[in-house]
PDB file of C-alpha atoms in Angstrom:
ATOM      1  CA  UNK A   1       2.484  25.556   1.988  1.00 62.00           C
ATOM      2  CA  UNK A   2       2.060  22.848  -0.248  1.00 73.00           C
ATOM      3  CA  UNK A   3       0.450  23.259  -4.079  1.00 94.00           C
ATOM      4  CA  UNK A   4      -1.506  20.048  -4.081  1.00 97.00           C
ATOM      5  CA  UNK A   5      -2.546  20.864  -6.949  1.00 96.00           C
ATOM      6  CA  UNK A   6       0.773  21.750  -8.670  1.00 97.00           C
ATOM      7  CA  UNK A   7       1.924  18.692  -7.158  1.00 97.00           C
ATOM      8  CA  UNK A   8      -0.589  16.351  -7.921  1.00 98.00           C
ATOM      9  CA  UNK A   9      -0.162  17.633 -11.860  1.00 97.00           C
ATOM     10  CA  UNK A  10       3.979  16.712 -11.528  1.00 97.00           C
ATOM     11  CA  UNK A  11       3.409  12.926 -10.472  1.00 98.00           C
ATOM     12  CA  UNK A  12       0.432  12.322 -13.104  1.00 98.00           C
ATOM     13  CA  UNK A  13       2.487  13.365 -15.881  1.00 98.00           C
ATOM     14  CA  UNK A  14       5.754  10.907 -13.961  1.00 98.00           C
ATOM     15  CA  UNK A  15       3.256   8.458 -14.035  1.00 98.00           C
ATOM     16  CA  UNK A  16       2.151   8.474 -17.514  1.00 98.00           C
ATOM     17  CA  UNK A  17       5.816   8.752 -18.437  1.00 98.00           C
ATOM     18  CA  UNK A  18       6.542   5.803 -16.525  1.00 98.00           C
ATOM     19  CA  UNK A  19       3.527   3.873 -18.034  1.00 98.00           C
ATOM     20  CA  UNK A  20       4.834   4.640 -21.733  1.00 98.00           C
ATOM     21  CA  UNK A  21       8.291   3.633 -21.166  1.00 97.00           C
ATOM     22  CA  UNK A  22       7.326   0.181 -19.705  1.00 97.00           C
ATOM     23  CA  UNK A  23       4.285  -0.032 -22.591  1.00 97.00           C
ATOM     24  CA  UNK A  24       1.533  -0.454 -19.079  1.00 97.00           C
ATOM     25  CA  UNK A  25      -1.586   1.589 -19.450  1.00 97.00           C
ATOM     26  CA  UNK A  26      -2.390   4.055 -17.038  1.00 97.00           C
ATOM     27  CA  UNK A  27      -5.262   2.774 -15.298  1.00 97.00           C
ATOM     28  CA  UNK A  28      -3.207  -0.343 -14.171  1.00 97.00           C
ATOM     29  CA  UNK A  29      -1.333   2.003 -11.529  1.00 98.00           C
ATOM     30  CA  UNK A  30      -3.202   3.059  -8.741  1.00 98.00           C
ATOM     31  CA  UNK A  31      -1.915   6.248  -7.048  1.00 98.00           C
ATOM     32  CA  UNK A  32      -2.124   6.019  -3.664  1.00 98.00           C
ATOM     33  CA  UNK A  33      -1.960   9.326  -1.241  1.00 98.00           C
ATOM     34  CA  UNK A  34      -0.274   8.690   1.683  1.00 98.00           C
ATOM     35  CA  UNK A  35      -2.013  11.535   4.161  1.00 96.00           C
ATOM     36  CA  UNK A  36      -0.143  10.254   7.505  1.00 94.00           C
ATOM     37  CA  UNK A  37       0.364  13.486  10.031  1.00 93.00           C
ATOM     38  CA  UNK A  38      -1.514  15.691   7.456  1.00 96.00           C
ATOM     39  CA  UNK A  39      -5.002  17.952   8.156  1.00 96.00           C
ATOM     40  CA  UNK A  40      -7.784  16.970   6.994  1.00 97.00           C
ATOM     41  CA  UNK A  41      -7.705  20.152   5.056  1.00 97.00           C
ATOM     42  CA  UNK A  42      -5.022  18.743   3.152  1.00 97.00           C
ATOM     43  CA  UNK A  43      -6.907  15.228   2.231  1.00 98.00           C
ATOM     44  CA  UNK A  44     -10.027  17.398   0.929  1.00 98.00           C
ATOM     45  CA  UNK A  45      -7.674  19.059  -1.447  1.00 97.00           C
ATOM     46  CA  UNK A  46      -6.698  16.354  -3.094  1.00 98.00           C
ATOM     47  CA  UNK A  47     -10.159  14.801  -3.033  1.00 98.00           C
ATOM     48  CA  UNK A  48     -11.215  18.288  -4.957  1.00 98.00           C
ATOM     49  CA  UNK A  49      -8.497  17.146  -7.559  1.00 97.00           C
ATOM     50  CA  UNK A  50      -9.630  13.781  -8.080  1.00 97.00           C
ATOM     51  CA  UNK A  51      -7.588  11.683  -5.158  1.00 98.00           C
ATOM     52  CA  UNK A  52      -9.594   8.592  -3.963  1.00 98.00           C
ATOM     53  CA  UNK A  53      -7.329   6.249  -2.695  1.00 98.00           C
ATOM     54  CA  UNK A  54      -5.350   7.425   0.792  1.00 98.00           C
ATOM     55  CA  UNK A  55      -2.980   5.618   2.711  1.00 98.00           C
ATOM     56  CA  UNK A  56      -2.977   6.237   6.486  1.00 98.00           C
ATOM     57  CA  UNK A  57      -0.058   4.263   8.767  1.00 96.00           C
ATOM     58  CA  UNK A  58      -1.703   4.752  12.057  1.00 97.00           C
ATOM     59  CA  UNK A  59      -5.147   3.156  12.919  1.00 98.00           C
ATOM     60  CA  UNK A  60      -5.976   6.166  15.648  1.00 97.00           C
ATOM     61  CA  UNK A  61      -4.923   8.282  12.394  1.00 97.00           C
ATOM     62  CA  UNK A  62      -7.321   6.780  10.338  1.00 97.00           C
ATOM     63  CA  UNK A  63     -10.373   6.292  12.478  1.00 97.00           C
ATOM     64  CA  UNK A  64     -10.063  10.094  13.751  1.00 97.00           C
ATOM     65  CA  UNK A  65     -10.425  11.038   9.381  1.00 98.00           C
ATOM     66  CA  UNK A  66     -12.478   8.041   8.185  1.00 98.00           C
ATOM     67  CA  UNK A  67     -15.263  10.070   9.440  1.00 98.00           C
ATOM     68  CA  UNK A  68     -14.120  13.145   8.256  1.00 98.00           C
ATOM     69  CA  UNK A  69     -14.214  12.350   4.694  1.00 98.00           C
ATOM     70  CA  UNK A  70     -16.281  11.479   2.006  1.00 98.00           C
ATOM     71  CA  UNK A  71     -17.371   8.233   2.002  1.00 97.00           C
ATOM     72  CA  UNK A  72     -16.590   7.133  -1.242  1.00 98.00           C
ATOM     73  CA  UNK A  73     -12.787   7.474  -0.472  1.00 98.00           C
ATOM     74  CA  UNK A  74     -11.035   3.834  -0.470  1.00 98.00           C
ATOM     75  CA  UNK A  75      -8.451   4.107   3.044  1.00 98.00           C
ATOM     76  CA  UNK A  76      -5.799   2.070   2.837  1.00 98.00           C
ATOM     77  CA  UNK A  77      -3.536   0.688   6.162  1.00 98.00           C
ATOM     78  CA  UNK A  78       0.316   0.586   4.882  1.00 97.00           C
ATOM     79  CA  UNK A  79       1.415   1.096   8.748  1.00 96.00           C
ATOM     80  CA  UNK A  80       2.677  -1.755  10.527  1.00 96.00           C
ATOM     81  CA  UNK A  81      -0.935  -3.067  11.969  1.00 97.00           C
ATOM     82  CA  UNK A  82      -0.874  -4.854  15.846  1.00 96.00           C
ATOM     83  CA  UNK A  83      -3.268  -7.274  16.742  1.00 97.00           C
ATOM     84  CA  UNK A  84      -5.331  -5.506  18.759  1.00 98.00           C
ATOM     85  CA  UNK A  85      -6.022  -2.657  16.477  1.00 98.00           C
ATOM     86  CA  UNK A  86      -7.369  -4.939  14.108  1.00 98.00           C
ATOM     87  CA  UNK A  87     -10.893  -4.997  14.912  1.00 98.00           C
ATOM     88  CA  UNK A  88     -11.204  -1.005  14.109  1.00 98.00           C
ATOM     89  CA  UNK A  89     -10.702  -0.991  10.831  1.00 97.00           C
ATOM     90  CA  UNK A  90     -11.371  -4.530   9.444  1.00 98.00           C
ATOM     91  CA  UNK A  91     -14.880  -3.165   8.298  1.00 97.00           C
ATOM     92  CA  UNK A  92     -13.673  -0.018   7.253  1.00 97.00           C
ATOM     93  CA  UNK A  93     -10.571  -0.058   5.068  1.00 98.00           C
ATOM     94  CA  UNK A  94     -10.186  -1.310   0.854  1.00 98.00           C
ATOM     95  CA  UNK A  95      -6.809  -3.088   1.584  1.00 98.00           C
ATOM     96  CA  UNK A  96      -4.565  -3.495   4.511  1.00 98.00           C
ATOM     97  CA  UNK A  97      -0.933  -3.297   2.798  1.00 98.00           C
ATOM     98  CA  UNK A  98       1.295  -4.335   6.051  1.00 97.00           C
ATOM     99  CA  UNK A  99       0.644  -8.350   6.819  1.00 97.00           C
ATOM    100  CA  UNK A 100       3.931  -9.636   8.235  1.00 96.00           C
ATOM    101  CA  UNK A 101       2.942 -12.694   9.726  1.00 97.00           C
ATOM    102  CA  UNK A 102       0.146 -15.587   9.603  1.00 98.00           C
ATOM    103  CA  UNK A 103      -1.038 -14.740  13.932  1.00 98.00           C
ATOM    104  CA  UNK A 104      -1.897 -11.184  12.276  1.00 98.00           C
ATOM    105  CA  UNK A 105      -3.456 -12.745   9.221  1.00 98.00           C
ATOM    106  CA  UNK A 106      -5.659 -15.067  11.500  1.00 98.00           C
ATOM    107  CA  UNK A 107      -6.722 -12.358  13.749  1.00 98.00           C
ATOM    108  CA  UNK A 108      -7.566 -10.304  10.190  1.00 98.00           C
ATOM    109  CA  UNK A 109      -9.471 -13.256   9.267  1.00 98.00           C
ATOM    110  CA  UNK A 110     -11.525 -13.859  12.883  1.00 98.00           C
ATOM    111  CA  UNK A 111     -12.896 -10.374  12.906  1.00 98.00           C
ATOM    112  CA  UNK A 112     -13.833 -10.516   8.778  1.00 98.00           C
ATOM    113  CA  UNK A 113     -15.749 -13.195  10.003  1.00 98.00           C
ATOM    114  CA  UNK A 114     -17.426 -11.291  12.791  1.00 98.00           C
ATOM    115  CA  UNK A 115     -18.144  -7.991  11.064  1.00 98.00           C
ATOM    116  CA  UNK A 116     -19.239 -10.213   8.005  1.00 98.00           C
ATOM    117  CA  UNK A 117     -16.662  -8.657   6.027  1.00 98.00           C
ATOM    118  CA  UNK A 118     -13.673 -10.223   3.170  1.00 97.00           C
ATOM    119  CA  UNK A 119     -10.294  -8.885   4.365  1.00 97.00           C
ATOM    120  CA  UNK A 120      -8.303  -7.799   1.091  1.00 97.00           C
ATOM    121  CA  UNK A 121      -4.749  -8.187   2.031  1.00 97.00           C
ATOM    122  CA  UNK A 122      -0.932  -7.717   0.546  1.00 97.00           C
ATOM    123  CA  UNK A 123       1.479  -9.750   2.249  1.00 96.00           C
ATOM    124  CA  UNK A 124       4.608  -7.629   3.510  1.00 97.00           C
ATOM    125  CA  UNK A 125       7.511  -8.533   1.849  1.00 97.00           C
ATOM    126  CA  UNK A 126      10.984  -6.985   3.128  1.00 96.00           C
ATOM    127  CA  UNK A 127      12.693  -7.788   0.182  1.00 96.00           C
ATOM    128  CA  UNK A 128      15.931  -6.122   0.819  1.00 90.00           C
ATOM    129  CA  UNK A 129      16.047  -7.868   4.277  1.00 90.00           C
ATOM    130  CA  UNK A 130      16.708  -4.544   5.973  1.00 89.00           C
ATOM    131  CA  UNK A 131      17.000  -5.425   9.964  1.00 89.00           C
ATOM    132  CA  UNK A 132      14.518  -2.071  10.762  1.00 89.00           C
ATOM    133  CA  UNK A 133      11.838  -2.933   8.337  1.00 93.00           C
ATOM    134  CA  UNK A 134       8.988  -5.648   8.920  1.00 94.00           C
ATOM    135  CA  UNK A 135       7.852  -8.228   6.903  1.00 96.00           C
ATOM    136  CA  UNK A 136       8.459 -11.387   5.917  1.00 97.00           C
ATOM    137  CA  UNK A 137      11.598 -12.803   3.484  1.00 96.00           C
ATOM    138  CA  UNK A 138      11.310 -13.867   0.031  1.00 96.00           C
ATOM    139  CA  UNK A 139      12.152 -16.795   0.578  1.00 96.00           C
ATOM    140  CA  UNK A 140       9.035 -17.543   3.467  1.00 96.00           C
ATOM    141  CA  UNK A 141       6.701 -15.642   1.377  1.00 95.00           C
ATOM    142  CA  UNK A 142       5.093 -18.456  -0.552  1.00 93.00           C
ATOM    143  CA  UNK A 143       4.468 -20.177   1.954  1.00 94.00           C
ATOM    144  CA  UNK A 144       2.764 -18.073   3.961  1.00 95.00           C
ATOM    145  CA  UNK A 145       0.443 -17.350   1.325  1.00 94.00           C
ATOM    146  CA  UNK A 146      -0.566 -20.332   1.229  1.00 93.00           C
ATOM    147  CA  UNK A 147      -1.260 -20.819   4.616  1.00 95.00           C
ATOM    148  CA  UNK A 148      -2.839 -17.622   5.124  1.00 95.00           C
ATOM    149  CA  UNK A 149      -5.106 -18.970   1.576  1.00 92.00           C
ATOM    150  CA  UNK A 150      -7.117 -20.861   3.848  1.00 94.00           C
ATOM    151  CA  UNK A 151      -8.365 -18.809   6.357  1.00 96.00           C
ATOM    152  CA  UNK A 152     -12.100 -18.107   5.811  1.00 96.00           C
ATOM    153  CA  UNK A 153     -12.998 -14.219   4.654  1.00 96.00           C
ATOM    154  CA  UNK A 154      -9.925 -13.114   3.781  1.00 96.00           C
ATOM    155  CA  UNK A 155      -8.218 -12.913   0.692  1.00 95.00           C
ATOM    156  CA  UNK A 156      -4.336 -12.474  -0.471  1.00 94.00           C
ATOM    157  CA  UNK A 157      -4.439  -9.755  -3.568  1.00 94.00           C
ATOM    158  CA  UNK A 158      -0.817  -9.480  -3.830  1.00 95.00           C
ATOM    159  CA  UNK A 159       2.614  -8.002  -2.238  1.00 96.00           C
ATOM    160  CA  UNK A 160       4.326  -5.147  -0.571  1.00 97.00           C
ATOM    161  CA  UNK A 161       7.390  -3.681   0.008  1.00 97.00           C
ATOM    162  CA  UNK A 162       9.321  -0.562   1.578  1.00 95.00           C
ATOM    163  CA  UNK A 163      12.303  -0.577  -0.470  1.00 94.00           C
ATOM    164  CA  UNK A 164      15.733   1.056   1.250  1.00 90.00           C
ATOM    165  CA  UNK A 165      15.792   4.898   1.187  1.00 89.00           C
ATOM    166  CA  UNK A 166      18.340   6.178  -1.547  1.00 85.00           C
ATOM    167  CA  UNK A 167      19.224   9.394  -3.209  1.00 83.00           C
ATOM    168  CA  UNK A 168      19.474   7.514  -6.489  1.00 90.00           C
ATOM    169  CA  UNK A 169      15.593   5.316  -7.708  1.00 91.00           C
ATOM    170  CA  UNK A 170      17.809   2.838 -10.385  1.00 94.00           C
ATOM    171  CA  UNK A 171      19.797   1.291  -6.903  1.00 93.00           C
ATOM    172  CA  UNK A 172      15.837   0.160  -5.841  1.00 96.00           C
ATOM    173  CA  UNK A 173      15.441  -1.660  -9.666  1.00 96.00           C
ATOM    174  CA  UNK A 174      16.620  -4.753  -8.227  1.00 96.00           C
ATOM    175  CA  UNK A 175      14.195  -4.849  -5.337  1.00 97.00           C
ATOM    176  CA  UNK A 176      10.894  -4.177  -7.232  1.00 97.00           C
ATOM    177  CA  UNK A 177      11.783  -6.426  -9.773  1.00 97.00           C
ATOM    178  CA  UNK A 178      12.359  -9.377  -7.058  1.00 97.00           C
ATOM    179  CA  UNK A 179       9.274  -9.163  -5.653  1.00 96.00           C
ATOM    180  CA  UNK A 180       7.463  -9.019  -9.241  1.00 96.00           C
ATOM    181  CA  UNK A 181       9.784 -12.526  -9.817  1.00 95.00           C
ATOM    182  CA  UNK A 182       7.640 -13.586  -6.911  1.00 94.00           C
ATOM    183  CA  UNK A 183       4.187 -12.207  -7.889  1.00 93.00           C
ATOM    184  CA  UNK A 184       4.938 -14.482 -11.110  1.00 91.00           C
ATOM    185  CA  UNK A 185       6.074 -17.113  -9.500  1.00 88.00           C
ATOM    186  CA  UNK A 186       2.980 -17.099  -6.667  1.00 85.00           C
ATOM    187  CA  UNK A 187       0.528 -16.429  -9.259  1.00 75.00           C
ATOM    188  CA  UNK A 188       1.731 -19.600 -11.348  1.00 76.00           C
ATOM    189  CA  UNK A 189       0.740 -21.826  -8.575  1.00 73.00           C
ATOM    190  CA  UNK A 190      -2.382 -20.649  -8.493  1.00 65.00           C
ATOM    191  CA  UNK A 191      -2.577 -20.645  -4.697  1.00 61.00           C
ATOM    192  CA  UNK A 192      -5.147 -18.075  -4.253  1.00 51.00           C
ATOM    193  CA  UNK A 193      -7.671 -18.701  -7.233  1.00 45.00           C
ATOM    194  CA  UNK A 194      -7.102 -15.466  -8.175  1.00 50.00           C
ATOM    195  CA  UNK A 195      -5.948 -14.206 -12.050  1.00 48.00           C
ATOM    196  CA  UNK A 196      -3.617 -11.507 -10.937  1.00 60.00           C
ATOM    197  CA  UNK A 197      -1.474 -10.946  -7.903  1.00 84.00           C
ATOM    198  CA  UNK A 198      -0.936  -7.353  -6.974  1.00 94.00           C
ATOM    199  CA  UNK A 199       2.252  -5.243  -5.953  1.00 97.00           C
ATOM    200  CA  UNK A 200       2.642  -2.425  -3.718  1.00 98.00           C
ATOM    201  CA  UNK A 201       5.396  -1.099  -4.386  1.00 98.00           C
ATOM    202  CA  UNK A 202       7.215   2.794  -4.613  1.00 97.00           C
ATOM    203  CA  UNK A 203       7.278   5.635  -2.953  1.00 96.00           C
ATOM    204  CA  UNK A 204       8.165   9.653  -3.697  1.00 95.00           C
ATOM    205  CA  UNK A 205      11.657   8.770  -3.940  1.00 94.00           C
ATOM    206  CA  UNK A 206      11.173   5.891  -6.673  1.00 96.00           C
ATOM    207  CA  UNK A 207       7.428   5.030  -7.988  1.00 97.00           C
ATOM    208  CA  UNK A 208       8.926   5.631 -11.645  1.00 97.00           C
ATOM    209  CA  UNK A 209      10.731   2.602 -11.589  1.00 97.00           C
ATOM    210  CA  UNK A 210       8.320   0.678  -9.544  1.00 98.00           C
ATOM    211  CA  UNK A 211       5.556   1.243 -12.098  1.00 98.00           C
ATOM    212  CA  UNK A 212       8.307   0.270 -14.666  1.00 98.00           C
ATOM    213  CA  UNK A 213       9.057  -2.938 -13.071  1.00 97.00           C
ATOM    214  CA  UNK A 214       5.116  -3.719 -12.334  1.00 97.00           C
ATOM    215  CA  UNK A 215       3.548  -1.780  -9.140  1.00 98.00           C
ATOM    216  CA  UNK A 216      -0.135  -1.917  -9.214  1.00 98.00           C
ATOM    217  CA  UNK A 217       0.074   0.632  -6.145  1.00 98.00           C
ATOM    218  CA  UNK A 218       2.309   3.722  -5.693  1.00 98.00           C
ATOM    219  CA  UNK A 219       2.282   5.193  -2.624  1.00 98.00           C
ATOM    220  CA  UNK A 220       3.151   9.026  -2.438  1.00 98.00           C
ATOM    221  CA  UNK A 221       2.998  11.073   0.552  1.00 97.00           C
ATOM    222  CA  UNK A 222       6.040  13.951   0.004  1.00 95.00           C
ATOM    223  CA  UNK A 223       5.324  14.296  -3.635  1.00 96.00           C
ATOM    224  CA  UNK A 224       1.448  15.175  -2.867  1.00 97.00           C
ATOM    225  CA  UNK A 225       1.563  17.483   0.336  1.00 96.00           C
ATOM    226  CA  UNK A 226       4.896  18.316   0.933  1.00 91.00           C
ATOM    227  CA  UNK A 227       7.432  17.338   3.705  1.00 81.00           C
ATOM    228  CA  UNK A 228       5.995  15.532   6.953  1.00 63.00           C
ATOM    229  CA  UNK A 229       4.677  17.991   9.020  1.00 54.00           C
ATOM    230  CA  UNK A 230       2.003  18.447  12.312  1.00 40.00           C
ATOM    231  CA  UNK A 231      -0.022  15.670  13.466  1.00 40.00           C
ATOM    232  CA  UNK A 232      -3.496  16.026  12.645  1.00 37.00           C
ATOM    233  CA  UNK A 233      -5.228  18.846  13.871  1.00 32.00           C
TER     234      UNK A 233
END
């Protein structure tokens, strides 16, 4: 059984470590739990210890706990999101992570409209161009931001990325600092009107040296509740 707790202590203090050595602060890293497959017993424990932001990859996933919880917890969808699941959470999720392509971001931005909602959404970015990973490539990522800019009620906050999986964090450096090139670069042309563009970016494996190269989000499922386990019961 997991020590939340215990566990939740050990990536604070990574955090905080990772903040100092890149001179960020601590509130510009949002820690992100990613409670895919776990209980809902296991998402109240880490609300006890402070936990606010969760990520969930499956809409069913998330509707089935969204009620479950309290409502001051911010859900985020980092999942891959299909068209037609859109219209479930649009109203009821902080950030969708996983935008690949501009049909998605249109269908996003036709049921903000409906529900009378703004869409906040990162724009996937599959920076190391792995062939079993979604999103879009560097080098089309501008571009559709742009596009995706003028769609009514919904609004590009920044990037994401799944970086490969590798015993060793340093070998992801290279990726997370790409796609903060990018951020810069976006952010300089002003596309969006907004004054900062976002990253997603690290996971158990390597968060340390996504904070250090500029993640606004980490997203930590292992390092919270332990190795994958049940579905939700």
């Amino acid at each position: 059984m997991a020590n939340i707790r215990e566990n939740l202590m050990n990536v604070e203090q990574e955090i905080q470590r990772a903040c100092d050595r890149s001179g960020r602060k601590r509130n510009e890293v949002s820690l992100i739990a990613v409670s895919k497959t776990k209980p809902i017993s296991m998402l109240q424990e880490a609300y006890a210890e402070g936990i606010r932001d969760f990520g969930e990859n499956r809409v069913q996933e998330l509707m089935e706990k969204i009620p479950l919880m309290p409502s001051d917890v911010r859900w985020h969808m980092i999942g891959h999101l299909q068209r037609n699941k859109v219209k479930y959470i649009i109203d009821k999720v902080s950030l969708i992570h996983s935008v690949d392509s501009f049909a998605l971001a249109e269908e996003i931005s036709r049921e903000a409209v409906k529900k009378h909602v703004t869409a906040n959404i990162l724009i996937e970015v599959n920076v190391a161009e792995e062939s079993s990973k979604f999103g879009v490539t560097v080098e089309n990522a501008p571009e559709l931001v742009a596009k995706i800019a003028e769609l009514p009620a919904i609004q590009v906050k920044g990037f994401m990325t799944v970086a490969p999986f590798t015993e060793h964090q340093e070998e992801n450096r290279i990726y997370f600092h790409k796609l903060m090139q990018l951020a810069v670069d976006i952010d300089s042309k002003n596309i969006d009107n907004n004054n900062a563009f976002l990253l997603s970016m690290g996971m158990t494996g390597d968060y340390s040296v996504a904070i250090e190269e500029g993640a606004a989000y980490i997203r930590v499922g292992t390092g919270i509740f332990g190795e994958r386990g049940s579905v939700i019961e």
